[in-house]
mmCIF file of C-alpha atoms in Angstrom:
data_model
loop_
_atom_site.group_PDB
_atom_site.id
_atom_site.type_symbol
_atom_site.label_atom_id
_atom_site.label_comp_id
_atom_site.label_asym_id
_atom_site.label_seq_id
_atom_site.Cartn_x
_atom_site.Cartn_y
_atom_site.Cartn_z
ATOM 1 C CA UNK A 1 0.000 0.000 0.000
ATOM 2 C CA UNK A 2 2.944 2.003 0.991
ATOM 3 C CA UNK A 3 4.770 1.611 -2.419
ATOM 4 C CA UNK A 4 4.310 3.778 -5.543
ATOM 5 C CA UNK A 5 5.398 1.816 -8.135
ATOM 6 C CA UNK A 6 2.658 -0.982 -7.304
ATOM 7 C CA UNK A 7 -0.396 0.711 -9.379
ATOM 8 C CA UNK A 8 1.720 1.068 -12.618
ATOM 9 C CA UNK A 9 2.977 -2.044 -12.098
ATOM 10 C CA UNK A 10 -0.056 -3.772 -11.559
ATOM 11 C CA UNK A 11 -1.697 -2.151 -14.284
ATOM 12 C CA UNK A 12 0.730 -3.186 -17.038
ATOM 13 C CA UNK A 13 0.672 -6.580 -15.592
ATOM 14 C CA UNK A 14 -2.928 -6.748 -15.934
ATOM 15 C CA UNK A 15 -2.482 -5.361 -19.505
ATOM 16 C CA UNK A 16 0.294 -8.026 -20.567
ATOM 17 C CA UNK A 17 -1.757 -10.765 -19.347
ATOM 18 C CA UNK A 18 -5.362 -9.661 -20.868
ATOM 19 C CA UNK A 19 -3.609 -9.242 -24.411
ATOM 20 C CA UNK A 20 -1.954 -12.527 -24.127
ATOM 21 C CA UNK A 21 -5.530 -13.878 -24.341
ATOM 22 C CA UNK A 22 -4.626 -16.563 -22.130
ATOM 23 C CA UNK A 23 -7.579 -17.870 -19.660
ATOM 24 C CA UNK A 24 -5.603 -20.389 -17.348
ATOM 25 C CA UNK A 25 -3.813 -17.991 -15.516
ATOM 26 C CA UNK A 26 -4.206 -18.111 -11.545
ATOM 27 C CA UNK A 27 -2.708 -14.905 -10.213
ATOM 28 C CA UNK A 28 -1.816 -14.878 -6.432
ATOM 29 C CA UNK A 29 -0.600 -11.271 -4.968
ATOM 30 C CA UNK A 30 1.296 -11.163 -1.672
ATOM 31 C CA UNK A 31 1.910 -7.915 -0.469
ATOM 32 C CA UNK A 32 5.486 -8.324 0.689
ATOM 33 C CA UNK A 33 7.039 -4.961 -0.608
ATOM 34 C CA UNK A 34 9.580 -2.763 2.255
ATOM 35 C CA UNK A 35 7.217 -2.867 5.019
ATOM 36 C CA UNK A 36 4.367 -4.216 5.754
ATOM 37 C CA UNK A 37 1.052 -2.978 5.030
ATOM 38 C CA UNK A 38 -2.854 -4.124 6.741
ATOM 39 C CA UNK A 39 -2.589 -7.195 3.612
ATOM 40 C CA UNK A 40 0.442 -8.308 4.456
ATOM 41 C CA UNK A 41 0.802 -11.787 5.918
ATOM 42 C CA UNK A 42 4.049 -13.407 7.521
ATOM 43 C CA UNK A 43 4.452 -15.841 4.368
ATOM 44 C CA UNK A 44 4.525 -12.691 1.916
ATOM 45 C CA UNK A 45 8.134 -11.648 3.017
ATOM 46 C CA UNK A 46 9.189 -15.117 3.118
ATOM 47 C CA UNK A 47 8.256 -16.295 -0.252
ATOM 48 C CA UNK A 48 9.335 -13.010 -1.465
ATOM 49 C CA UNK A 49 13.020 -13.107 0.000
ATOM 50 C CA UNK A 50 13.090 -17.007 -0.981
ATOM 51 C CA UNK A 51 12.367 -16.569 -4.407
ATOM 52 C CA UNK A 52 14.021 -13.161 -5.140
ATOM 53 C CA UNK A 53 17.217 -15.246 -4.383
ATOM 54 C CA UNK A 54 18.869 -12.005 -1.679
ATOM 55 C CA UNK A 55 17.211 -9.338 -3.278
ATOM 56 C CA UNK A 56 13.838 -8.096 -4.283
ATOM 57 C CA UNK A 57 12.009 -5.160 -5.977
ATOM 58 C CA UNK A 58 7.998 -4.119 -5.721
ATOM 59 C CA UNK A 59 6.268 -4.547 -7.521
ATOM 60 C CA UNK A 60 7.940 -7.968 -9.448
ATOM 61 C CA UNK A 61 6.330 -11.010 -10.695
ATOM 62 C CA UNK A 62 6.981 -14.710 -11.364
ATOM 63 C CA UNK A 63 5.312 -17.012 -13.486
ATOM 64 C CA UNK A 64 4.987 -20.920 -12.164
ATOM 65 C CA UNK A 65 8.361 -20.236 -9.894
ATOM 66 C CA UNK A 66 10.258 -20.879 -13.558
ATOM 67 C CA UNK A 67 13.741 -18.680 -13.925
ATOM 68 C CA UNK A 68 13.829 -17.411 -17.635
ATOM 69 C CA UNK A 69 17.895 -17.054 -17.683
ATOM 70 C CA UNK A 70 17.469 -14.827 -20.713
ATOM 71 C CA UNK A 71 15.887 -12.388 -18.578
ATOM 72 C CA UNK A 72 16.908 -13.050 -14.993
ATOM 73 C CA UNK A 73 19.033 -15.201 -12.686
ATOM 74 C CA UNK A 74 15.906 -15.617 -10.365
ATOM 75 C CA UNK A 75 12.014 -16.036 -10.970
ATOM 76 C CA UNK A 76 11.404 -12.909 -9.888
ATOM 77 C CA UNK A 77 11.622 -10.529 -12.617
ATOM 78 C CA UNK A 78 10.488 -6.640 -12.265
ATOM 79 C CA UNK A 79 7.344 -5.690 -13.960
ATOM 80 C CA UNK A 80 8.835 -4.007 -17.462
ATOM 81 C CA UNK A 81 6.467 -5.078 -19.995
ATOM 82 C CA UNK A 82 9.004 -6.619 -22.168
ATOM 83 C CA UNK A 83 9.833 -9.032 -19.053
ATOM 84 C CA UNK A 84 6.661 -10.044 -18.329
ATOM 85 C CA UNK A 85 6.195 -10.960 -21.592
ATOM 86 C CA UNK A 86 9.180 -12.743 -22.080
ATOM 87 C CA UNK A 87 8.873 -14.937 -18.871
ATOM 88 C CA UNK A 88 5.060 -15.210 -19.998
ATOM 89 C CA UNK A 89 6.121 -17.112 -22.761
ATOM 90 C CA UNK A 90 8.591 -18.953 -21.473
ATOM 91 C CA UNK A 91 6.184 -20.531 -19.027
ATOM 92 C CA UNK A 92 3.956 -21.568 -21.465
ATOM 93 C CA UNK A 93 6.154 -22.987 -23.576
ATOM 94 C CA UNK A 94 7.341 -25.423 -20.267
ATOM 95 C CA UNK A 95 5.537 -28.705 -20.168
ATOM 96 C CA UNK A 96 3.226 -29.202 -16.857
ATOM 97 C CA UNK A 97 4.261 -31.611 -14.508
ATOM 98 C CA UNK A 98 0.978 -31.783 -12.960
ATOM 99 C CA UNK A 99 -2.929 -31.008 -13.840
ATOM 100 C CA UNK A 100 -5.194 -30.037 -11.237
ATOM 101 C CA UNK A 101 -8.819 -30.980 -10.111
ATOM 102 C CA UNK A 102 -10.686 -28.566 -7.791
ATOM 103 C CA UNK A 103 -13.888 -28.644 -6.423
ATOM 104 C CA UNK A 104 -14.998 -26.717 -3.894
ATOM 105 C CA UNK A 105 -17.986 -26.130 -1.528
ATOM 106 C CA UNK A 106 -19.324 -23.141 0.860
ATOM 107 C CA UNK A 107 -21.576 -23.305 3.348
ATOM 108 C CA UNK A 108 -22.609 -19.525 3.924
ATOM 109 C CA UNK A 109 -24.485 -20.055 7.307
ATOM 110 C CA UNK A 110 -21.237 -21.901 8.660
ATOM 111 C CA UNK A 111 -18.803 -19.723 6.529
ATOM 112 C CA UNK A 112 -17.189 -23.445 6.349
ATOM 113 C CA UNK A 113 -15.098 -24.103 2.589
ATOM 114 C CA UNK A 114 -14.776 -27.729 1.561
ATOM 115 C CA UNK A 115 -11.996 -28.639 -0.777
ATOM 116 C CA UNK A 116 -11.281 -31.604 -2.503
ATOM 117 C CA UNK A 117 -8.415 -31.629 -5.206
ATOM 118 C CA UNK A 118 -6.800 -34.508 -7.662
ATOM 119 C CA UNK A 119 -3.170 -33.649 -8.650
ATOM 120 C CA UNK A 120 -2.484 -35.902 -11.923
ATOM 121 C CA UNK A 121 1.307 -36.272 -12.523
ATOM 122 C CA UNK A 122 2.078 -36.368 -16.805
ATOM 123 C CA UNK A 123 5.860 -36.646 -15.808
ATOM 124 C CA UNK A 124 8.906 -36.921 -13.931
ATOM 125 C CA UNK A 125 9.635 -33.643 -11.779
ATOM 126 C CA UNK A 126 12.596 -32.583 -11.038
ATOM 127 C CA UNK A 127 13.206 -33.023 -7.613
ATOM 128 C CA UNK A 128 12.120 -35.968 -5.840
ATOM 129 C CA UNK A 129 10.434 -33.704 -3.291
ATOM 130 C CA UNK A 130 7.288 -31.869 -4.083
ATOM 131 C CA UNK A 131 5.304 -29.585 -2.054
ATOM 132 C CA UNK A 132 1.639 -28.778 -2.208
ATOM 133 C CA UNK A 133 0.629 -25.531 -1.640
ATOM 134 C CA UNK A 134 -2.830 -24.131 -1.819
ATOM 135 C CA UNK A 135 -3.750 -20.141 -1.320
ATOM 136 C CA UNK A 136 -6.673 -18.465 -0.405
ATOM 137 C CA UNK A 137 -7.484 -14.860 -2.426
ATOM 138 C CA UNK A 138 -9.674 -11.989 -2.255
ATOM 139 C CA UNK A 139 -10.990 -9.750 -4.813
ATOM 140 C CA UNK A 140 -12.556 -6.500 -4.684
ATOM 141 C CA UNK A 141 -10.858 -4.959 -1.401
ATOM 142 C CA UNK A 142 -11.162 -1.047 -1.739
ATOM 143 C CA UNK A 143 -8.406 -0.015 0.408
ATOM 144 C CA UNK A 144 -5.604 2.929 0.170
ATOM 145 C CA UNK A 145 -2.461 3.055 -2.243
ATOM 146 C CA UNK A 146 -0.045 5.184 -2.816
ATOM 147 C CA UNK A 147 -0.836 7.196 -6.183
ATOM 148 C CA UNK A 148 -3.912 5.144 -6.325
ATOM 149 C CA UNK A 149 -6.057 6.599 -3.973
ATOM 150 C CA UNK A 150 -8.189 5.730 -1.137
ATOM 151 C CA UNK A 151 -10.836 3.718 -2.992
ATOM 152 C CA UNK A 152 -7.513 1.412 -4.911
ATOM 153 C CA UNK A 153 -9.103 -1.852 -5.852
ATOM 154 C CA UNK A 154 -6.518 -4.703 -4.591
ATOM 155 C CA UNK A 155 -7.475 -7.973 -6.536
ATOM 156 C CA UNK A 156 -6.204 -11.785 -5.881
ATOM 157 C CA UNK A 157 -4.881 -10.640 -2.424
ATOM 158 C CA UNK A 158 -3.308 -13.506 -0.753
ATOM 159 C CA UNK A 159 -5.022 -14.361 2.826
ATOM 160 C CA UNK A 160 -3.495 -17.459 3.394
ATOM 161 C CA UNK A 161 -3.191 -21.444 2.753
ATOM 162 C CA UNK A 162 -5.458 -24.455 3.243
ATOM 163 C CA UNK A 163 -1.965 -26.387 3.293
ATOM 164 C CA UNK A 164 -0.620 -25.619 6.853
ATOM 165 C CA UNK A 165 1.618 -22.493 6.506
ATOM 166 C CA UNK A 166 4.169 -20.941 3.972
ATOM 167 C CA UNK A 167 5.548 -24.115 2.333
ATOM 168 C CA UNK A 168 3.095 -26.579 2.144
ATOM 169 C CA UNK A 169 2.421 -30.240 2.480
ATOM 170 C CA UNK A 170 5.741 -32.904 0.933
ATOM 171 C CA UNK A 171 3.774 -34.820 -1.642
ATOM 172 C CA UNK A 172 4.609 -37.731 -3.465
ATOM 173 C CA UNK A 173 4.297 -37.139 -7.253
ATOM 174 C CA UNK A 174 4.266 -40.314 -9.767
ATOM 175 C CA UNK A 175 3.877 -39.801 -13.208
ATOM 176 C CA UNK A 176 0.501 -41.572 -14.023
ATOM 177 C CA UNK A 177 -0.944 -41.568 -10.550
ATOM 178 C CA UNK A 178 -3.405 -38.895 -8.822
ATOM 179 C CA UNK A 179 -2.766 -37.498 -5.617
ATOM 180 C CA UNK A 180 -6.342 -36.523 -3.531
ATOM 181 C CA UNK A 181 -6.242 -33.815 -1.021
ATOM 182 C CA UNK A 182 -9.379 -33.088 0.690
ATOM 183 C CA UNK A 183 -9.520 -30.186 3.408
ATOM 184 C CA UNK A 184 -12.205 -28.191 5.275
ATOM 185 C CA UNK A 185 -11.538 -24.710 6.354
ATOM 186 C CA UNK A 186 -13.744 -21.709 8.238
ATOM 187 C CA UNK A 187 -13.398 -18.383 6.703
ATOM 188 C CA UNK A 188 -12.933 -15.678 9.401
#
């Protein structure tokens, strides 16, 4: 909220990815900038330090956790059009490891989510440990931002994970085999 490069960034983000015409795109925000701000959550800075290999930048963006060594030496790349594009591409190119299942269920008396999700493995990954993380978003929070005004709308805002913390659950992938992970969680 505190940073003023976030709204430009975010907006030719948003650009990049609606003229790329591609619909399978799950984007996750985590407000882990210089300081914290009323969206930030402990795993933000984490994920951000972890992945921005000793140094990071706000706004930035990955794509699938993939380094693109033609534009970086890190996943994290800044948001300059031309590199967003670039590692765009290059993670579309990559062949999935894994397709995913998800069905989900709300109970609005209880506030209570069900979730029940199939990972299918097409091939080998490359490490022989693989972690399972699922985030929860939220859309549509008006809130301050620096040269965006009071009334800023903050989109896929992460709130946290049905997975038990920052990193996730170890799970054992095998190409040809599904993986079923069923949770239940109470939205505050």
């Amino acid at each position: 909220q505190t940073c003023s490069n976030c709204p430009s960034g975010h907006s030719t983000l948003h650009r990049v990815l609606e003229e790329s015409g591609m619909k399978n795109l799950i984007q996750v925000s985590h407000h882990a900038g210089y300081e914290a701000d009323r969206f930030t959550m402990k795993e933000d800075g984490e994920y951000c330090w972890f992945y921005g290999v000793g140094t990071t930048f706000a706004p930035a963006v990955m794509f699938n956790r993939l380094t693109n060594t033609a534009v970086s030496s890190a996943p994290i790349v800044n948001t300059v059009q031309s590199d967003i594009e670039h590692n765009l591409e290059y993670a579309n190119l990559q062949q999935p490891y894994v397709s995913l299942s998800m069905e989900t269920t709300y109970n609005e008396a209880t506030r209570e989510v069900t979730l029940d999700m199939g990972i299918y493995t097409h091939t080998t990954t490359p490490s022989a440990e693989n972690i399972l993380n699922v985030f929860l978003v939220q859309d549509s929070i008006k809130s301050y931002q620096v040269l965006g005004g009071s009334d800023y709308v903050h989109n896929s805002v992460f709130r946290g994970t049905l997975t038990g913390g920052a990193w996730g659950l170890l799970v054992d992938l095998k190409p040809g085999e599904v993986v079923h992970y069923k949770t239940q969680y109470t939205l505050p």
